[in-house]
Amino acid sequence: MSIESTTILPGNMSLEEHDPELFDLIEREKHRQWSGLELIASENFTSTAVISCLGSILTNKYAEGYPGARYYGGNKYIDQIESLCQSRVLAAYRLDPNEWSVNVQPYSGSPANFAVYTAFLRPHDRIMGLDLPSGGHLTHGFYTFNKKDNLRKAVSATSIYFESLPYKISPITGYIDYDKLQEQANLFKPAMIVAGGSAYPREWDYKRFKQIAEENGSLLLVDMAHISGLVAAGEAVSPFEFADIVTTTTHKSLRGPRAGMIFYRKNQKRGDSTFEQLVNSAVFPGLQGGPHIHQIAGIATQMKDVASESFRTYSRQVKSNANALAEHLVSKGYTIATGGTENHLILWDLKPQALTGSKMQTICDHCSITLNKNTVLGDKSALIPGGVRIGTPALTTRGLNESDFRQVGDFLDSAVKLAVSIEAALKPGFKLEDFTAEVAVNEEVKALRKQVQRFITRFPIPGMDISTMRYKDIEA
């Protein structure tokens, strides 16, 4: 029995036809992104080219193994895609392929970090990474302590399987305390030291890290996930001169798909195995199955952009915009961690305004401004942060310049003042849900949201055809 040529197979239906409910939710999210100020430091807007790769038929293919050594057939073109991706990545970072290689199969940054630990460490080996409240990342190790039950809890898998001793920023300057780090490392003798964080606005002294690592026989891992786009563009200090292994995500300041990569010194050995053997076997078959070739293709096409002069111009603008915003907030009397920034993000301490990061994030959400609550200097717990983290990569992608970011600073100033006013009107002992309920009905908040949306919708947004969007009005 033949199928008529006019028959629409289920697999050929558009998402709108196949699943109207899900299609509508995606359209609403598209509107939210288009009509809001995206200030989360780890987010960005990727290109139409990358999105085309992510939505391509490459998602159909299994390719366990590596180019030239797959466990499935039919990988002739897949091998070429992955090899092209690797060569473009090394070229983008100006790395000698005889000295460095890169694994582009990790699904994201956290799996990349854990693959490194799996490759080079044994269970209960010692790790030192930046403390989470100091701006570190969960995958660098983090514990909490419950005084009531007298129990220590390992929050991340890193601290479950390995012994981690965090180093911290100076309580006076907000900069990493390298002298204290050296003192602790000399006592702790970690197998690995991790440089890198998710909320640190200053440069990293990789030379000092390497010195401390060599003193103690430690491997040096640099997690450059946040600043990797700046490193590629020459707008941040490169870790490759000093690091043994480097990990990164591929979105954030790189503006690519959501994935991860592991760089390693190609011919360096640990025992009888090369770093290449250790890393590759840890990723597959150690922790992952088939790589996501559609993501790898997305990395490949983004690396073509990263190697361009336009991307270097973009990265310079990211830093300039961050400086402009930081200086504007300081001019209004606000407290910025370390007094400013040298990269793409700023940490804003709201404790002087008696405002928590959670409340600031809440009111900003209602004003079409997206940022995230974050610990700042003096905070004791990541659960009760005293500030927010703000990044400039996404809005810089939309074309905002220094003057535009000063306007963004004015919107943020208005949000703070509204939050303080709403707090003052609530009864003593109010909870976050009480604050949220008042914010949701506040007319001044609604008016600010309209101002924000009118401002940002003047700017284009990559990867979106506005003419085809279901929702185009402000406050849809």
Short mmCIF file of C-alpha atoms in Angstrom, two decimals:
data_model
loop_
_atom_site.label_atom_id
_atom_site.label_comp_id
_atom_site.label_asym_id
_atom_site.label_seq_id
_atom_site.Cartn_x
_atom_site.Cartn_y
_atom_site.Cartn_z
CA MET A 1 0.00 0.00 0.00
CA SER A 2 1.57 3.29 -1.11
CA ILE A 3 1.44 6.58 0.73
CA GLU A 4 -0.06 9.42 -1.28
CA SER A 5 2.40 12.21 -2.02
CA THR A 6 0.00 14.71 -0.46
CA THR A 7 -0.02 12.94 2.90
CA ILE A 8 1.70 14.94 5.66
CA LEU A 9 3.78 12.57 7.75
CA PRO A 10 3.85 13.41 11.48
CA GLY A 11 7.60 13.96 11.27
CA ASN A 12 7.15 16.61 8.60
CA MET A 13 4.71 18.77 10.56
CA SER A 14 5.89 22.12 11.84
CA LEU A 15 6.09 22.62 15.60
CA GLU A 16 3.16 25.01 15.37
CA GLU A 17 1.06 22.30 13.72
CA HIS A 18 2.33 19.41 15.81
CA ASP A 19 2.34 21.05 19.25
CA PRO A 20 0.57 24.45 19.38
CA GLU A 21 0.92 24.63 23.17
CA LEU A 22 4.70 24.27 23.15
CA PHE A 23 5.03 26.54 20.11
CA ASP A 24 3.16 29.27 21.96
CA LEU A 25 5.42 28.97 25.02
CA ILE A 26 8.51 29.32 22.83
CA GLU A 27 6.99 32.38 21.15
CA ARG A 28 6.34 33.91 24.56
CA GLU A 29 9.94 33.25 25.59
CA LYS A 30 11.07 34.80 22.31
CA HIS A 31 9.10 37.92 23.17
CA ARG A 32 10.55 38.00 26.68
CA GLN A 33 14.09 37.92 25.32
CA TRP A 34 13.36 40.56 22.67
CA SER A 35 11.57 42.96 25.02
CA GLY A 36 13.86 42.74 28.05
CA LEU A 37 17.28 43.80 29.27
CA GLU A 38 19.37 40.60 29.42
CA LEU A 39 22.03 41.26 32.06
CA ILE A 40 22.87 37.75 33.24
CA ALA A 41 26.64 37.51 32.84
CA SER A 42 26.57 33.88 31.68
CA GLU A 43 24.00 34.43 28.92
CA ASN A 44 24.28 35.71 25.37
CA PHE A 45 22.41 35.71 22.07
CA THR A 46 23.83 33.24 19.59
CA SER A 47 23.66 33.57 15.82
CA THR A 48 21.27 32.30 13.18
CA ALA A 49 24.13 30.12 11.89
CA VAL A 50 24.60 28.44 15.28
CA ILE A 51 20.85 27.97 15.73
CA SER A 52 20.74 26.36 12.27
CA CYS A 53 23.34 23.82 13.39
CA LEU A 54 21.48 23.08 16.61
CA GLY A 55 18.25 22.44 14.72
CA SER A 56 19.89 20.38 11.97
CA ILE A 57 19.73 16.69 11.03
CA LEU A 58 23.05 16.26 12.86
CA THR A 59 20.99 15.60 15.97
CA ASN A 60 20.00 12.26 14.38
CA LYS A 61 23.51 10.77 14.42
CA TYR A 62 25.29 8.62 16.97
CA ALA A 63 29.07 9.01 16.89
CA GLU A 64 30.56 7.36 19.98
CA GLY A 65 34.32 7.60 19.86
CA TYR A 66 36.54 10.12 18.10
CA PRO A 67 37.33 11.06 14.49
CA GLY A 68 38.73 7.99 12.73
CA ALA A 69 37.84 5.71 15.65
CA ARG A 70 34.05 5.53 15.99
CA TYR A 71 31.97 2.68 17.37
CA TYR A 72 29.19 3.29 14.82
CA GLY A 73 29.22 3.40 11.06
CA GLY A 74 28.15 6.28 8.83
CA ASN A 75 30.45 8.88 10.37
CA LYS A 76 32.39 10.04 7.33
CA TYR A 77 31.06 13.61 7.47
CA ILE A 78 30.72 13.64 11.24
CA ASP A 79 34.46 13.03 11.53
CA GLN A 80 35.11 15.97 9.22
CA ILE A 81 32.81 18.24 11.26
CA GLU A 82 34.49 17.38 14.57
CA SER A 83 38.00 17.71 13.12
CA LEU A 84 37.07 21.06 11.55
CA CYS A 85 35.73 22.21 14.92
CA GLN A 86 38.95 21.25 16.72
CA SER A 87 41.18 23.01 14.21
CA ARG A 88 39.06 26.17 14.31
CA VAL A 89 39.08 26.21 18.11
CA LEU A 90 42.88 25.99 18.29
CA ALA A 91 43.21 28.69 15.61
CA ALA A 92 40.80 31.00 17.45
CA TYR A 93 42.96 30.83 20.58
CA ARG A 94 46.21 31.02 18.57
CA LEU A 95 47.42 27.67 19.95
CA ASP A 96 50.10 25.53 18.35
CA PRO A 97 48.43 22.20 17.38
CA ASN A 98 51.72 20.45 18.08
CA GLU A 99 51.53 21.57 21.72
CA TRP A 100 47.82 21.82 22.49
CA SER A 101 44.74 19.83 21.58
CA VAL A 102 41.08 20.17 22.49
CA ASN A 103 38.20 17.82 23.23
CA VAL A 104 34.97 19.39 21.96
CA GLN A 105 32.59 16.63 23.11
CA PRO A 106 31.62 17.72 26.68
CA TYR A 107 27.93 18.53 26.87
CA SER A 108 28.61 21.66 28.92
CA GLY A 109 31.08 23.25 31.31
CA SER A 110 30.25 21.26 34.44
CA PRO A 111 30.67 17.87 32.67
CA ALA A 112 33.93 19.19 31.21
CA ASN A 113 35.27 19.96 34.68
CA PHE A 114 34.22 16.61 36.07
CA ALA A 115 35.84 14.84 33.12
CA VAL A 116 39.12 16.58 34.03
CA TYR A 117 38.80 15.40 37.63
CA THR A 118 38.03 11.88 36.41
CA ALA A 119 41.04 11.94 34.10
CA PHE A 120 43.65 13.18 36.57
CA LEU A 121 42.43 12.49 40.11
CA ARG A 122 41.62 9.53 42.29
CA PRO A 123 38.67 9.49 44.70
CA HIS A 124 39.40 11.67 47.76
CA ASP A 125 42.29 13.48 46.10
CA ARG A 126 42.56 17.11 47.20
CA ILE A 127 41.37 20.11 45.18
CA MET A 128 41.58 23.84 45.83
CA GLY A 129 39.17 26.15 43.99
CA LEU A 130 37.73 29.60 44.64
CA ASP A 131 35.06 29.56 47.36
CA LEU A 132 31.50 29.85 46.02
CA PRO A 133 30.65 32.95 48.13
CA SER A 134 33.91 34.49 46.86
CA GLY A 135 32.81 34.12 43.24
CA GLY A 136 33.79 30.51 42.51
CA HIS A 137 31.72 27.81 40.83
CA LEU A 138 30.03 24.77 42.37
CA THR A 139 32.13 22.41 40.25
CA HIS A 140 35.27 23.74 41.96
CA GLY A 141 34.05 22.27 45.26
CA PHE A 142 31.70 23.61 47.94
CA TYR A 143 30.51 22.56 51.40
CA THR A 144 27.92 23.95 53.76
CA PHE A 145 27.65 23.43 57.50
CA ASN A 146 24.42 23.08 59.46
CA LYS A 147 25.13 24.24 63.00
CA LYS A 148 21.79 22.96 64.26
CA ASP A 149 22.51 19.36 63.29
CA ASN A 150 26.30 19.72 63.42
CA LEU A 151 26.50 18.32 59.89
CA ARG A 152 28.75 19.23 56.97
CA LYS A 153 27.12 18.82 53.57
CA ALA A 154 28.94 18.46 50.26
CA VAL A 155 26.82 20.56 47.89
CA SER A 156 28.53 19.65 44.62
CA ALA A 157 29.61 16.26 43.30
CA THR A 158 33.16 17.59 43.31
CA SER A 159 33.10 17.77 47.11
CA ILE A 160 31.38 14.38 47.38
CA TYR A 161 34.09 12.49 45.51
CA PHE A 162 37.11 14.69 46.28
CA GLU A 163 38.39 16.63 49.27
CA SER A 164 38.14 20.33 48.54
CA LEU A 165 39.62 23.27 50.42
CA PRO A 166 38.38 26.57 49.00
CA TYR A 167 40.58 29.64 48.82
CA LYS A 168 38.92 33.03 49.21
CA ILE A 169 38.99 36.68 48.29
CA SER A 170 40.43 39.20 50.72
CA PRO A 171 37.74 40.52 53.10
CA ILE A 172 39.30 43.96 52.69
CA THR A 173 39.96 44.33 48.96
CA GLY A 174 37.66 41.76 47.34
CA TYR A 175 40.63 40.50 45.31
CA ILE A 176 41.93 36.93 45.53
CA ASP A 177 44.28 36.62 48.51
CA TYR A 178 47.21 34.91 46.79
CA ASP A 179 49.39 34.93 49.91
CA LYS A 180 46.71 33.08 51.87
CA LEU A 181 46.18 30.70 48.95
CA GLN A 182 49.89 29.90 48.92
CA GLU A 183 49.94 29.38 52.67
CA GLN A 184 46.94 27.02 52.53
CA ALA A 185 48.28 25.10 49.53
CA ASN A 186 51.61 24.54 51.26
CA LEU A 187 49.69 22.86 54.11
CA PHE A 188 46.95 21.10 52.14
CA LYS A 189 49.14 19.84 49.25
CA PRO A 190 46.31 19.62 46.72
CA ALA A 191 46.55 17.32 43.72
CA MET A 192 44.92 20.07 41.66
CA ILE A 193 44.43 23.83 41.96
CA VAL A 194 41.56 25.40 40.01
CA ALA A 195 41.80 28.99 38.81
CA GLY A 196 38.63 30.57 37.51
CA GLY A 197 35.21 31.55 38.76
CA SER A 198 31.71 32.62 37.85
CA ALA A 199 31.59 35.99 39.60
CA TYR A 200 35.04 37.56 39.78
CA PRO A 201 35.42 40.96 38.07
CA ARG A 202 39.21 41.09 37.97
CA GLU A 203 42.09 39.47 36.08
CA TRP A 204 43.68 36.22 37.25
CA ASP A 205 47.38 35.99 38.11
CA TYR A 206 48.06 32.70 36.32
CA LYS A 207 51.81 33.01 36.85
CA ARG A 208 51.28 33.11 40.62
CA PHE A 209 48.89 30.17 40.42
CA LYS A 210 51.49 28.17 38.49
CA GLN A 211 54.18 29.03 41.02
CA ILE A 212 51.99 27.81 43.88
CA ALA A 213 51.04 24.67 41.94
CA GLU A 214 54.65 23.78 41.20
CA GLU A 215 55.63 24.30 44.85
CA ASN A 216 53.18 21.58 45.82
CA GLY A 217 53.26 19.18 42.88
CA SER A 218 49.74 20.24 41.89
CA LEU A 219 48.21 20.28 38.44
CA LEU A 220 46.83 23.68 37.41
CA LEU A 221 43.36 23.66 35.88
CA VAL A 222 42.00 26.96 34.58
CA ASP A 223 38.24 27.18 34.11
CA MET A 224 37.90 30.20 31.83
CA ALA A 225 34.20 29.63 31.04
CA HIS A 226 33.14 33.22 31.71
CA ILE A 227 36.01 35.03 30.04
CA SER A 228 36.83 32.63 27.20
CA GLY A 229 35.53 35.01 24.53
CA LEU A 230 37.69 37.79 25.95
CA VAL A 231 40.71 35.46 26.03
CA ALA A 232 40.19 34.48 22.38
CA ALA A 233 39.90 38.15 21.42
CA GLY A 234 43.03 39.14 23.33
CA GLU A 235 40.96 41.21 25.77
CA ALA A 236 41.79 39.09 28.82
CA VAL A 237 45.03 37.50 29.99
CA SER A 238 45.47 34.08 28.40
CA PRO A 239 45.93 31.13 30.77
CA PHE A 240 47.59 28.90 28.18
CA GLU A 241 51.17 29.88 29.04
CA PHE A 242 50.83 28.53 32.57
CA ALA A 243 47.91 26.07 32.73
CA ASP A 244 48.16 22.30 32.39
CA ILE A 245 44.49 21.97 31.44
CA VAL A 246 41.91 24.61 30.46
CA THR A 247 38.13 24.16 30.39
CA THR A 248 35.41 26.42 29.08
CA THR A 249 31.81 26.62 28.08
CA THR A 250 31.06 27.82 24.55
CA HIS A 251 28.21 30.26 25.18
CA LYS A 252 28.69 33.17 27.63
CA SER A 253 31.26 35.58 26.19
CA LEU A 254 32.00 33.19 23.28
CA ARG A 255 28.42 33.63 22.02
CA GLY A 256 28.17 30.06 20.71
CA PRO A 257 25.93 27.07 21.56
CA ARG A 258 25.59 25.66 25.07
CA ALA A 259 28.43 23.14 25.23
CA GLY A 260 31.88 22.63 26.75
CA MET A 261 35.51 22.08 25.78
CA ILE A 262 38.69 20.76 27.40
CA PHE A 263 42.11 22.00 26.27
CA TYR A 264 45.15 19.97 27.29
CA ARG A 265 48.89 19.92 26.65
CA LYS A 266 49.06 17.34 23.92
CA ASN A 267 52.30 15.52 24.74
CA GLN A 268 52.42 16.00 28.50
CA LYS A 269 52.21 12.73 30.43
CA ARG A 270 50.93 11.54 33.76
CA GLY A 271 52.33 8.13 34.53
CA ASP A 272 52.39 6.09 31.33
CA SER A 273 49.52 7.99 29.69
CA THR A 274 49.47 11.23 27.75
CA PHE A 275 47.05 13.99 28.68
CA GLU A 276 45.29 13.30 25.39
CA GLN A 277 44.66 9.67 26.32
CA LEU A 278 43.52 10.58 29.83
CA VAL A 279 41.13 13.36 28.79
CA ASN A 280 39.62 11.55 25.83
CA SER A 281 38.99 8.34 27.75
CA ALA A 282 37.47 10.29 30.67
CA VAL A 283 34.97 12.02 28.38
CA PHE A 284 34.19 8.84 26.42
CA PRO A 285 33.64 6.16 27.54
CA GLY A 286 34.24 7.40 31.08
CA LEU A 287 31.38 9.85 31.54
CA GLN A 288 29.49 10.34 28.30
CA GLY A 289 28.02 8.34 25.45
CA GLY A 290 27.50 9.72 21.99
CA PRO A 291 28.63 13.33 21.47
CA HIS A 292 26.07 15.93 20.41
CA ILE A 293 27.28 16.58 16.89
CA HIS A 294 24.78 19.40 16.34
CA GLN A 295 26.42 21.24 19.25
CA ILE A 296 29.91 20.52 17.90
CA ALA A 297 28.87 21.94 14.54
CA GLY A 298 27.55 25.00 16.36
CA ILE A 299 30.93 25.44 18.06
CA ALA A 300 32.68 25.09 14.71
CA THR A 301 30.69 27.81 12.99
CA GLN A 302 30.97 30.12 15.99
CA MET A 303 34.74 29.71 16.05
CA LYS A 304 34.82 31.06 12.52
CA ASP A 305 33.23 34.21 13.96
CA VAL A 306 35.49 34.25 17.03
CA ALA A 307 38.56 34.41 14.79
CA SER A 308 37.27 37.54 13.04
CA GLU A 309 38.11 41.19 13.64
CA SER A 310 34.44 41.93 14.27
CA PHE A 311 34.46 39.57 17.26
CA ARG A 312 37.53 41.32 18.66
CA THR A 313 35.71 44.65 18.27
CA TYR A 314 32.68 43.13 20.02
CA SER A 315 34.81 41.88 22.93
CA ARG A 316 36.41 45.29 23.42
CA GLN A 317 32.92 46.78 23.53
CA VAL A 318 31.82 44.21 26.12
CA LYS A 319 34.56 45.42 28.47
CA SER A 320 33.96 49.08 27.72
CA ASN A 321 30.24 48.70 28.41
CA ALA A 322 30.92 46.95 31.71
CA ASN A 323 33.20 49.79 32.78
CA ALA A 324 30.65 52.41 31.74
CA LEU A 325 27.89 50.73 33.72
CA ALA A 326 30.08 50.24 36.80
CA GLU A 327 31.22 53.87 36.76
CA HIS A 328 27.64 55.09 36.30
CA LEU A 329 26.38 53.11 39.29
CA VAL A 330 29.30 54.30 41.42
CA SER A 331 28.49 57.90 40.42
CA LYS A 332 25.03 57.36 41.88
CA GLY A 333 26.51 56.30 45.22
CA TYR A 334 26.29 52.53 44.84
CA THR A 335 28.93 50.02 45.96
CA ILE A 336 30.59 47.87 43.29
CA ALA A 337 32.83 44.97 44.39
CA THR A 338 36.53 45.83 44.01
CA GLY A 339 35.43 49.30 42.88
CA GLY A 340 35.01 48.27 39.24
CA THR A 341 35.74 45.57 36.67
CA GLU A 342 38.36 44.34 34.23
CA ASN A 343 36.12 41.99 32.30
CA HIS A 344 32.47 41.51 31.31
CA LEU A 345 30.77 41.55 34.70
CA ILE A 346 30.24 43.63 37.79
CA LEU A 347 29.15 42.64 41.29
CA TRP A 348 26.80 45.13 42.88
CA ASP A 349 26.67 45.18 46.69
CA LEU A 350 23.15 46.19 47.79
CA LYS A 351 23.65 45.77 51.52
CA PRO A 352 24.10 49.56 51.99
CA GLN A 353 20.56 49.95 50.61
CA ALA A 354 19.31 47.22 53.00
CA LEU A 355 18.22 45.30 49.92
CA THR A 356 18.90 41.62 49.28
CA GLY A 357 19.90 40.20 45.94
CA SER A 358 16.71 38.12 45.90
CA LYS A 359 14.49 41.21 46.14
CA MET A 360 16.48 43.04 43.47
CA GLN A 361 16.19 40.06 41.14
CA THR A 362 12.46 39.86 41.83
CA ILE A 363 11.67 43.49 41.10
CA CYS A 364 13.87 43.46 38.01
CA ASP A 365 12.00 40.45 36.64
CA HIS A 366 8.81 42.51 36.86
CA CYS A 367 10.54 45.39 35.07
CA SER A 368 11.71 43.27 32.11
CA ILE A 369 15.27 43.28 33.44
CA THR A 370 17.00 39.93 33.91
CA LEU A 371 19.93 39.59 36.29
CA ASN A 372 20.81 37.21 39.10
CA LYS A 373 21.22 37.44 42.85
CA ASN A 374 24.82 36.81 43.90
CA THR A 375 27.07 36.80 46.92
CA VAL A 376 29.26 39.85 47.46
CA LEU A 377 32.01 40.75 49.92
CA GLY A 378 30.88 40.10 53.50
CA ASP A 379 28.20 37.52 52.68
CA LYS A 380 28.33 34.33 54.72
CA SER A 381 26.09 32.17 52.55
CA ALA A 382 25.20 31.80 48.87
CA LEU A 383 21.61 31.19 50.00
CA ILE A 384 21.21 34.76 51.28
CA PRO A 385 23.18 36.90 48.82
CA GLY A 386 23.65 40.59 49.47
CA GLY A 387 23.97 41.67 45.88
CA VAL A 388 23.51 40.93 42.21
CA ARG A 389 25.74 39.97 39.29
CA ILE A 390 25.44 41.93 36.06
CA GLY A 391 27.04 41.12 32.71
CA THR A 392 27.29 42.99 29.42
CA PRO A 393 27.86 40.31 26.70
CA ALA A 394 24.20 39.81 25.69
CA LEU A 395 23.20 43.46 25.36
CA THR A 396 26.48 44.26 23.64
CA THR A 397 25.53 41.63 21.07
CA ARG A 398 22.34 43.63 20.49
CA GLY A 399 24.43 46.72 19.74
CA LEU A 400 24.26 48.72 22.97
CA ASN A 401 27.19 51.08 23.61
CA GLU A 402 28.46 53.00 26.65
CA SER A 403 25.74 55.64 26.47
CA ASP A 404 23.06 52.96 26.26
CA PHE A 405 24.48 51.20 29.29
CA ARG A 406 24.32 54.41 31.28
CA GLN A 407 20.61 54.40 30.47
CA VAL A 408 20.49 50.80 31.66
CA GLY A 409 22.11 52.04 34.86
CA ASP A 410 19.32 54.60 35.25
CA PHE A 411 16.72 51.83 34.91
CA LEU A 412 18.53 49.79 37.57
CA ASP A 413 18.69 52.83 39.86
CA SER A 414 14.93 53.28 39.47
CA ALA A 415 14.36 49.60 40.29
CA VAL A 416 16.41 49.90 43.50
CA LYS A 417 14.50 52.98 44.64
CA LEU A 418 11.16 51.29 43.93
CA ALA A 419 12.26 48.19 45.85
CA VAL A 420 13.30 50.25 48.87
CA SER A 421 10.00 52.15 48.75
CA ILE A 422 7.94 48.95 48.56
CA GLU A 423 9.93 47.43 51.44
CA ALA A 424 9.27 50.49 53.60
CA ALA A 425 5.52 50.16 53.09
CA LEU A 426 5.40 46.53 54.22
CA LYS A 427 4.92 45.39 57.78
CA PRO A 428 8.01 44.43 59.82
CA GLY A 429 8.96 40.79 59.41
CA PHE A 430 7.55 40.51 55.87
CA LYS A 431 8.62 37.62 53.66
CA LEU A 432 9.86 37.53 50.08
CA GLU A 433 6.46 36.37 48.86
CA ASP A 434 4.88 39.47 50.46
CA PHE A 435 7.37 41.67 48.66
CA THR A 436 6.76 39.83 45.37
CA ALA A 437 3.00 40.26 45.68
CA GLU A 438 3.34 44.02 46.18
CA VAL A 439 5.78 44.34 43.28
CA ALA A 440 3.36 42.55 40.94
CA VAL A 441 0.61 45.15 41.41
CA ASN A 442 2.71 48.27 41.81
CA GLU A 443 1.87 50.87 39.16
CA GLU A 444 5.33 52.45 39.21
CA VAL A 445 6.85 49.05 38.52
CA LYS A 446 4.52 48.62 35.55
CA ALA A 447 5.47 52.07 34.27
CA LEU A 448 9.18 51.24 34.53
CA ARG A 449 8.59 47.98 32.66
CA LYS A 450 7.03 49.94 29.77
CA GLN A 451 10.01 52.32 29.68
CA VAL A 452 12.44 49.41 29.58
CA GLN A 453 10.56 47.63 26.81
CA ARG A 454 10.24 50.77 24.69
CA PHE A 455 13.98 51.31 25.04
CA ILE A 456 15.30 47.81 24.30
CA THR A 457 12.94 46.89 21.44
CA ARG A 458 14.67 49.55 19.33
CA PHE A 459 17.67 47.20 19.13
CA PRO A 460 17.82 44.13 16.85
CA ILE A 461 18.36 40.66 18.27
CA PRO A 462 20.33 37.90 16.51
CA GLY A 463 18.66 34.64 15.63
CA MET A 464 15.15 36.09 15.61
CA ASP A 465 13.03 37.30 12.71
CA ILE A 466 10.86 39.87 14.44
CA SER A 467 8.42 39.98 11.52
CA THR A 468 7.44 36.34 12.13
CA MET A 469 7.05 36.60 15.90
CA ARG A 470 3.59 35.92 17.30
CA TYR A 471 3.96 38.54 20.03
CA LYS A 472 5.41 41.93 19.05
CA ASP A 473 3.74 44.37 21.40
CA ILE A 474 5.29 45.48 24.65
CA GLU A 475 3.88 43.73 27.73
CA ALA A 476 2.50 40.81 25.69
#
